[in-house]
Tab-separated table of C-alpha atoms in Angstrom:
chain	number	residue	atom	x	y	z
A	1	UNK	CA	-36.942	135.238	157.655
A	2	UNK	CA	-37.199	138.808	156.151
A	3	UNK	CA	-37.267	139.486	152.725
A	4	UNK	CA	-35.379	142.973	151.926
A	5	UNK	CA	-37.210	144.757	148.966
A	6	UNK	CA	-35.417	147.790	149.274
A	7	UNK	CA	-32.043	147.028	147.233
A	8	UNK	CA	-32.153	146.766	143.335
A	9	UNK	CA	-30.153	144.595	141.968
A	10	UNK	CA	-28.501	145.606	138.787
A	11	UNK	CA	-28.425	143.013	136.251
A	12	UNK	CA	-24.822	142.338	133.975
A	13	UNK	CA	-24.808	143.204	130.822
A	14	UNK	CA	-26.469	141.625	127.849
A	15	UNK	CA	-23.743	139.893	126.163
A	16	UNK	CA	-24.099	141.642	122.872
A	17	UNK	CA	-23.565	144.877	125.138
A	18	UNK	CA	-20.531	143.356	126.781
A	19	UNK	CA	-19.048	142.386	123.772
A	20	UNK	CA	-19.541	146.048	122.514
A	21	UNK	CA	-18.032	147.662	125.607
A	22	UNK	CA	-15.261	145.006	125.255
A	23	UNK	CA	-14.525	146.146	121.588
A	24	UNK	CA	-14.754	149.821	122.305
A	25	UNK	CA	-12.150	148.899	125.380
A	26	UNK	CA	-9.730	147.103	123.200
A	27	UNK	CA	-10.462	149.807	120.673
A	28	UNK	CA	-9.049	152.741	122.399
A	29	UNK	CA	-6.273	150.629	124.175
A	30	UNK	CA	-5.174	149.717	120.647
A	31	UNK	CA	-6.007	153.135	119.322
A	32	UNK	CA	-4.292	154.771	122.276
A	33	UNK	CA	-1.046	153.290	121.620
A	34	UNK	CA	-1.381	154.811	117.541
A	35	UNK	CA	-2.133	158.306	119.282
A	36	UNK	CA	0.851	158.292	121.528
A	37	UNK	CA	2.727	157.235	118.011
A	38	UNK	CA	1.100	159.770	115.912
A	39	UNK	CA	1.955	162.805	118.559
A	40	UNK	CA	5.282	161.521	118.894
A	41	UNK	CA	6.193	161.713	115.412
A	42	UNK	CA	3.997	164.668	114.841
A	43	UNK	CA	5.591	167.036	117.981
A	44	UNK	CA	9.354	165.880	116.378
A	45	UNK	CA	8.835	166.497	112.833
A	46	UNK	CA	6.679	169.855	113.590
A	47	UNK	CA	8.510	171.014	116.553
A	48	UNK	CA	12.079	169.122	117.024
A	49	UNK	CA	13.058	169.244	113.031
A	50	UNK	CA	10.769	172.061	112.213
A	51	UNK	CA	9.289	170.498	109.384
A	52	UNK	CA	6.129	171.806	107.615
A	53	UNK	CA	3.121	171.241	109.902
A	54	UNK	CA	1.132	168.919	107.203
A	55	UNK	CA	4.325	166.610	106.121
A	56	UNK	CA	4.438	166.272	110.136
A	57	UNK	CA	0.499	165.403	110.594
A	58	UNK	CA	0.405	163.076	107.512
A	59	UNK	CA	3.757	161.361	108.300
A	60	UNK	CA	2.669	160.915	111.491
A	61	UNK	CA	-0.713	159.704	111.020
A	62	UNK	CA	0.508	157.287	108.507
A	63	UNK	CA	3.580	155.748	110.695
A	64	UNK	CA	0.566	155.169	113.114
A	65	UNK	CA	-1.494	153.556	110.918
A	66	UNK	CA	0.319	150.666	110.141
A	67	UNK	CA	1.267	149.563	113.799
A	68	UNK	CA	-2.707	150.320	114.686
A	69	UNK	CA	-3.725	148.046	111.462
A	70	UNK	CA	-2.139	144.802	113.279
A	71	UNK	CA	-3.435	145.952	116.817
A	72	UNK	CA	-6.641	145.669	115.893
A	73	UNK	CA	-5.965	142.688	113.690
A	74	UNK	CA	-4.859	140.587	116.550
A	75	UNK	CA	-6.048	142.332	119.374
A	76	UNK	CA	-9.283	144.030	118.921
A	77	UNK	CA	-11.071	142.479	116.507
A	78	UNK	CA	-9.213	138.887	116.840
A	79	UNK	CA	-12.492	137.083	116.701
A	80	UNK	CA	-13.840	138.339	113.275
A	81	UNK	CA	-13.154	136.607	109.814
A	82	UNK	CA	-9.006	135.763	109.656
A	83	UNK	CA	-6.721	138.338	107.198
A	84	UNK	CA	-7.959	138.629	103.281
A	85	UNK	CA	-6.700	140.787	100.750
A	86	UNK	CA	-10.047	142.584	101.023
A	87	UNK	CA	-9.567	143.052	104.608
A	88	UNK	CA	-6.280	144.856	104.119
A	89	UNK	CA	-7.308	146.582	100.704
A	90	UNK	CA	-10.574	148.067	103.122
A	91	UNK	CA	-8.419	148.647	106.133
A	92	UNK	CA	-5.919	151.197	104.542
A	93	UNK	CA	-8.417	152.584	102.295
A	94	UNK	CA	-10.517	153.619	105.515
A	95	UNK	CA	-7.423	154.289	106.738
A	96	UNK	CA	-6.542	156.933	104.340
A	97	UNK	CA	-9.729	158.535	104.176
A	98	UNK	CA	-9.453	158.729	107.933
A	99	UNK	CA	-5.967	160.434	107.371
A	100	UNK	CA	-7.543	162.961	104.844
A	101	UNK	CA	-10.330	163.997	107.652
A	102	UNK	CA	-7.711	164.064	110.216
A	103	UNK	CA	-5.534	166.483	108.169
A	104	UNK	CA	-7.966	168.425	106.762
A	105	UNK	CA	-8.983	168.972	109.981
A	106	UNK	CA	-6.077	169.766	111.214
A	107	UNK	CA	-5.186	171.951	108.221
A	108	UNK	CA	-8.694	173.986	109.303
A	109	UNK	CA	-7.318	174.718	112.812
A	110	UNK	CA	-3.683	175.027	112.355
A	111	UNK	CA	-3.974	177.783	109.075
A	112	UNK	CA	-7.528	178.526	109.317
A	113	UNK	CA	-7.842	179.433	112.948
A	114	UNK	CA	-3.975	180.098	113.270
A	115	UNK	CA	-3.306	177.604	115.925
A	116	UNK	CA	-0.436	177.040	115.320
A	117	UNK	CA	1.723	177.483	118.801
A	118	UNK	CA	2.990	174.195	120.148
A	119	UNK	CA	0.023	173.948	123.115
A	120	UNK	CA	-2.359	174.880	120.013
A	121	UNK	CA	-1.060	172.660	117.153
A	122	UNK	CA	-1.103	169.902	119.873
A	123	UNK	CA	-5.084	170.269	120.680
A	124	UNK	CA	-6.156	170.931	117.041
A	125	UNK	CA	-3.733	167.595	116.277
A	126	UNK	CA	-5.780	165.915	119.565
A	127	UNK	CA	-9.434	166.723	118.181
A	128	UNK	CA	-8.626	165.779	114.444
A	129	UNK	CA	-8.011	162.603	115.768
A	130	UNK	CA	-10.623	162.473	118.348
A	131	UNK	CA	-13.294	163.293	115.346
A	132	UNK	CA	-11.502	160.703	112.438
A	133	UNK	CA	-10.955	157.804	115.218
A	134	UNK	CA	-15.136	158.169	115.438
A	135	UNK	CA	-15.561	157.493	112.065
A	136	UNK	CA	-12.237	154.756	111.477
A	137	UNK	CA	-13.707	152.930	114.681
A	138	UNK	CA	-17.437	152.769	113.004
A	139	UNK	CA	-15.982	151.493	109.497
A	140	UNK	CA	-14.074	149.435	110.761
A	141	UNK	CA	-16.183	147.422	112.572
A	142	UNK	CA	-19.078	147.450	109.898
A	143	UNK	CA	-17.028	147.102	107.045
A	144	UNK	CA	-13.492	146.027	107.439
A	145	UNK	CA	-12.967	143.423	110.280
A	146	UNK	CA	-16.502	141.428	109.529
A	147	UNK	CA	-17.679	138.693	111.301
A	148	UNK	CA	-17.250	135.357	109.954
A	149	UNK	CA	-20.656	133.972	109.284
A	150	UNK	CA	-19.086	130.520	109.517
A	151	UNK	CA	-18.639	131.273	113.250
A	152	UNK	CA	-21.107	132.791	113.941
């Protein structure tokens, strides 16, 4: 019998990093669905009905808000303490605040860089989001959906 010392193998996952990789899957699936919404709205307020480029970003990002608030609800962060007041009350207040960063954001590129053309307004629009989803993913795990200590 010959013993091959050659291969590595590579050992799974610690579950605590699996269950991160999971949640940062289910994260941008969930996410990903609210960023198709928000440029949806976003390219036919701005660029079908030609209405004024931060109406379209905030309507937009707001309309996607509340369908990503019961994605991750049920979906990404199913396993963490059930639906409070507080939970809400935290969710769209992080929500909002990631609105303002995403609009301000945008505002910066669109009016202060003058990016305004539809191929520009749609990659200042893609990296406002990009940099507010960063922080709405971090508070929302830490803060918003908690883990119930009872099941823990």
């Amino acid at each position: 019998m010959t013993v091959n010392l050659s291969e590595e193998r590579v050992a799974a996952p610690a579950p605590p990093v699996r269950r991160l990789v999971l949640e940062v899957v289910n994260f941008a699936l969930v996410g990903g669905s609210g960023v198709a919404v928000n440029f949806l709205v976003f390219n036919v307020l701005l660029h079908g009905l030609h209405r004024a480029a931060m109406v379209a970003t905030v309507l937009a990002s707001l309309i996607a808000m509340g369908g990503n608030y019961l994605g991750f609800r049920y979906v990404t962060y199913r396993d963490r303490a059930s639906r409070t007041r507080r939970q809400i009350a935290l969710f769209f207040g992080f929500s909002g605040i990631g609105v303002a960063l995403e609009s301000g954001l945008f505002y910066a590129g669109y009016h202060g860089l003058g990016l305004a053309g539809p191929f520009e307004s749609n990659v200042v629009k893609a990296a406002s989001i990009v940099l507010a989803s960063a922080f709405r993913f971090l508070v929302y795990r830490t803060w918003v959906f908690q883990h119930d200590a009872r099941r823990a």
